[in-house]
Amino acid sequence: MLDIIRPDDRRYADLRHVYTATGAPAAVVRPRSTAEVVEALGFARDAEGPLSVRSGGHGISSVSTNQHGTVIDLSRLDTIERVGTDSDLVRIGPGARWGEVAAALYPDGPGARTDHRPRHSGGARHLGRQRPRTGQ
């Protein structure tokens, strides 16, 4: 069942704002699967207001919240998995944070070197376009 948080929900205060912006969306939708993302998009379309998509909420552009619209919060889509046992390729969900990615990929090693802080999300801007640099 799709998790929809509205202003009267006790969780709303923690979800309405992002790192660089104050928001007051009519609803924050938190999908847990691809199917629920599709459902969330339908919900947002039917709501006919502004739509914002959030991965970790640390984007400096402040577009991951809005006023009186729908926010689709992808933070629960935080899987980190290697693609094959002998592969350098990984699949990282849009809600995964860089500290979690480094810990999952290098549990005993130096970690993934990126220009992001550990609590920041990789987000959609990185997915499918680039991989974190790795090194000693």
Tab-separated table of C-alpha atoms in Angstrom:
chain	number	residue	atom	x	y	z
A	1	MET	CA	0.000	0.000	0.000
A	2	LEU	CA	1.335	3.403	-0.978
A	3	ASP	CA	2.535	5.493	1.969
A	4	ILE	CA	1.028	8.983	1.625
A	5	ILE	CA	1.916	11.545	4.288
A	6	ARG	CA	-0.283	14.626	4.584
A	7	PRO	CA	0.072	17.727	6.789
A	8	ASP	CA	-1.949	16.156	9.638
A	9	ASP	CA	0.441	13.157	9.868
A	10	ARG	CA	3.047	13.357	12.679
A	11	ARG	CA	5.797	12.379	10.155
A	12	TYR	CA	5.033	15.345	7.905
A	13	ALA	CA	7.199	17.884	9.756
A	14	ASP	CA	10.310	15.785	9.126
A	15	LEU	CA	9.522	15.280	5.434
A	16	ARG	CA	8.210	18.619	4.173
A	17	HIS	CA	11.534	20.492	4.097
A	18	VAL	CA	14.835	19.718	2.415
A	19	TYR	CA	18.387	20.773	3.144
A	20	THR	CA	18.107	24.144	1.376
A	21	ALA	CA	14.387	24.878	1.190
A	22	THR	CA	11.227	25.132	3.237
A	23	GLY	CA	8.283	23.360	1.696
A	24	ALA	CA	4.598	22.840	2.344
A	25	PRO	CA	3.525	20.083	-0.038
A	26	ALA	CA	-0.038	18.785	0.099
A	27	ALA	CA	1.349	15.233	0.216
A	28	VAL	CA	4.653	13.388	0.484
A	29	VAL	CA	4.489	9.960	-1.138
A	30	ARG	CA	7.109	7.366	-0.118
A	31	PRO	CA	7.177	4.400	-2.520
A	32	ARG	CA	8.957	1.151	-1.627
A	33	SER	CA	9.109	-0.421	-5.098
A	34	THR	CA	9.080	0.377	-8.795
A	35	ALA	CA	5.388	-0.489	-8.915
A	36	GLU	CA	4.715	2.007	-6.138
A	37	VAL	CA	6.705	4.686	-8.003
A	38	VAL	CA	4.306	4.188	-10.919
A	39	GLU	CA	1.377	4.434	-8.483
A	40	ALA	CA	2.894	7.590	-6.929
A	41	LEU	CA	3.186	9.209	-10.357
A	42	GLY	CA	-0.495	8.452	-10.967
A	43	PHE	CA	-1.366	9.973	-7.598
A	44	ALA	CA	0.610	13.117	-8.457
A	45	ARG	CA	-1.009	13.370	-11.898
A	46	ASP	CA	-4.478	13.103	-10.376
A	47	ALA	CA	-3.604	15.734	-7.746
A	48	GLU	CA	-2.922	18.258	-10.558
A	49	GLY	CA	-0.400	20.331	-8.628
A	50	PRO	CA	3.357	20.818	-8.618
A	51	LEU	CA	5.440	17.622	-8.566
A	52	SER	CA	8.848	17.273	-6.934
A	53	VAL	CA	10.982	14.135	-6.802
A	54	ARG	CA	13.424	13.681	-3.943
A	55	SER	CA	16.154	11.136	-3.461
A	56	GLY	CA	18.098	12.300	-0.400
A	57	GLY	CA	16.923	15.891	-0.056
A	58	HIS	CA	20.379	17.471	-0.149
A	59	GLY	CA	20.225	18.974	-3.631
A	60	ILE	CA	21.286	22.598	-3.627
A	61	SER	CA	18.728	23.491	-6.288
A	62	SER	CA	15.884	23.145	-3.746
A	63	VAL	CA	13.572	21.504	-6.287
A	64	SER	CA	12.849	18.423	-4.168
A	65	THR	CA	10.039	20.076	-2.229
A	66	ASN	CA	7.254	22.450	-3.208
A	67	GLN	CA	4.234	24.418	-2.070
A	68	HIS	CA	0.831	22.684	-2.168
A	69	GLY	CA	1.867	19.894	-4.555
A	70	THR	CA	3.126	16.328	-4.346
A	71	VAL	CA	6.619	15.211	-3.338
A	72	ILE	CA	7.673	11.711	-4.310
A	73	ASP	CA	10.328	10.762	-1.756
A	74	LEU	CA	12.541	7.930	-3.055
A	75	SER	CA	14.563	7.489	0.154
A	76	ARG	CA	13.182	3.991	0.762
A	77	LEU	CA	14.586	2.805	-2.570
A	78	ASP	CA	18.039	2.475	-1.083
A	79	THR	CA	19.290	-0.887	-2.329
A	80	ILE	CA	22.957	-1.415	-3.133
A	81	GLU	CA	23.885	-4.541	-5.056
A	82	ARG	CA	26.721	-5.824	-7.188
A	83	VAL	CA	25.710	-6.884	-10.679
A	84	GLY	CA	27.322	-10.339	-10.844
A	85	THR	CA	29.945	-11.823	-8.564
A	86	ASP	CA	32.990	-10.884	-10.687
A	87	SER	CA	31.773	-7.470	-11.760
A	88	ASP	CA	32.801	-3.943	-10.915
A	89	LEU	CA	29.265	-2.819	-11.785
A	90	VAL	CA	26.765	-2.010	-9.075
A	91	ARG	CA	23.107	-1.089	-9.002
A	92	ILE	CA	22.388	1.717	-6.556
A	93	GLY	CA	18.879	2.816	-5.660
A	94	PRO	CA	18.108	6.551	-5.784
A	95	GLY	CA	17.623	6.699	-2.009
A	96	ALA	CA	20.997	5.149	-1.109
A	97	ARG	CA	23.378	7.507	0.661
A	98	TRP	CA	27.074	7.572	-0.198
A	99	GLY	CA	28.203	6.399	3.252
A	100	GLU	CA	25.967	3.333	2.884
A	101	VAL	CA	27.282	2.728	-0.632
A	102	ALA	CA	30.903	2.858	0.536
A	103	ALA	CA	30.207	0.536	3.480
A	104	ALA	CA	28.389	-1.995	1.281
A	105	LEU	CA	30.994	-2.040	-1.475
A	106	TYR	CA	34.105	-1.848	0.690
A	107	PRO	CA	33.282	-3.297	4.124
A	108	ASP	CA	36.977	-3.876	4.954
A	109	GLY	CA	38.591	-1.438	2.566
A	110	PRO	CA	39.160	2.231	1.941
A	111	GLY	CA	35.660	2.985	0.710
A	112	ALA	CA	34.392	4.688	-2.399
A	113	ARG	CA	35.929	8.076	-3.102
A	114	THR	CA	33.340	10.594	-4.173
A	115	ASP	CA	32.838	14.306	-3.891
A	116	HIS	CA	29.762	13.705	-1.712
A	117	ARG	CA	29.317	13.494	2.023
A	118	PRO	CA	28.379	10.123	3.561
A	119	ARG	CA	24.782	11.086	4.386
A	120	HIS	CA	24.084	12.503	0.934
A	121	SER	CA	22.172	10.508	-1.616
A	122	GLY	CA	23.506	9.444	-4.978
A	123	GLY	CA	20.191	10.436	-6.449
A	124	ALA	CA	18.917	10.282	-9.970
A	125	ARG	CA	21.552	12.648	-11.336
A	126	HIS	CA	24.183	9.944	-10.865
A	127	LEU	CA	22.254	6.831	-11.740
A	128	GLY	CA	23.038	5.435	-15.136
A	129	ARG	CA	25.515	8.171	-15.982
A	130	GLN	CA	28.540	7.683	-13.795
A	131	ARG	CA	29.947	5.511	-11.074
A	132	PRO	CA	31.755	6.572	-7.920
A	133	ARG	CA	35.514	6.658	-8.335
A	134	THR	CA	37.201	3.895	-6.430
A	135	GLY	CA	40.723	3.850	-5.139
A	136	GLN	CA	43.103	3.336	-2.266
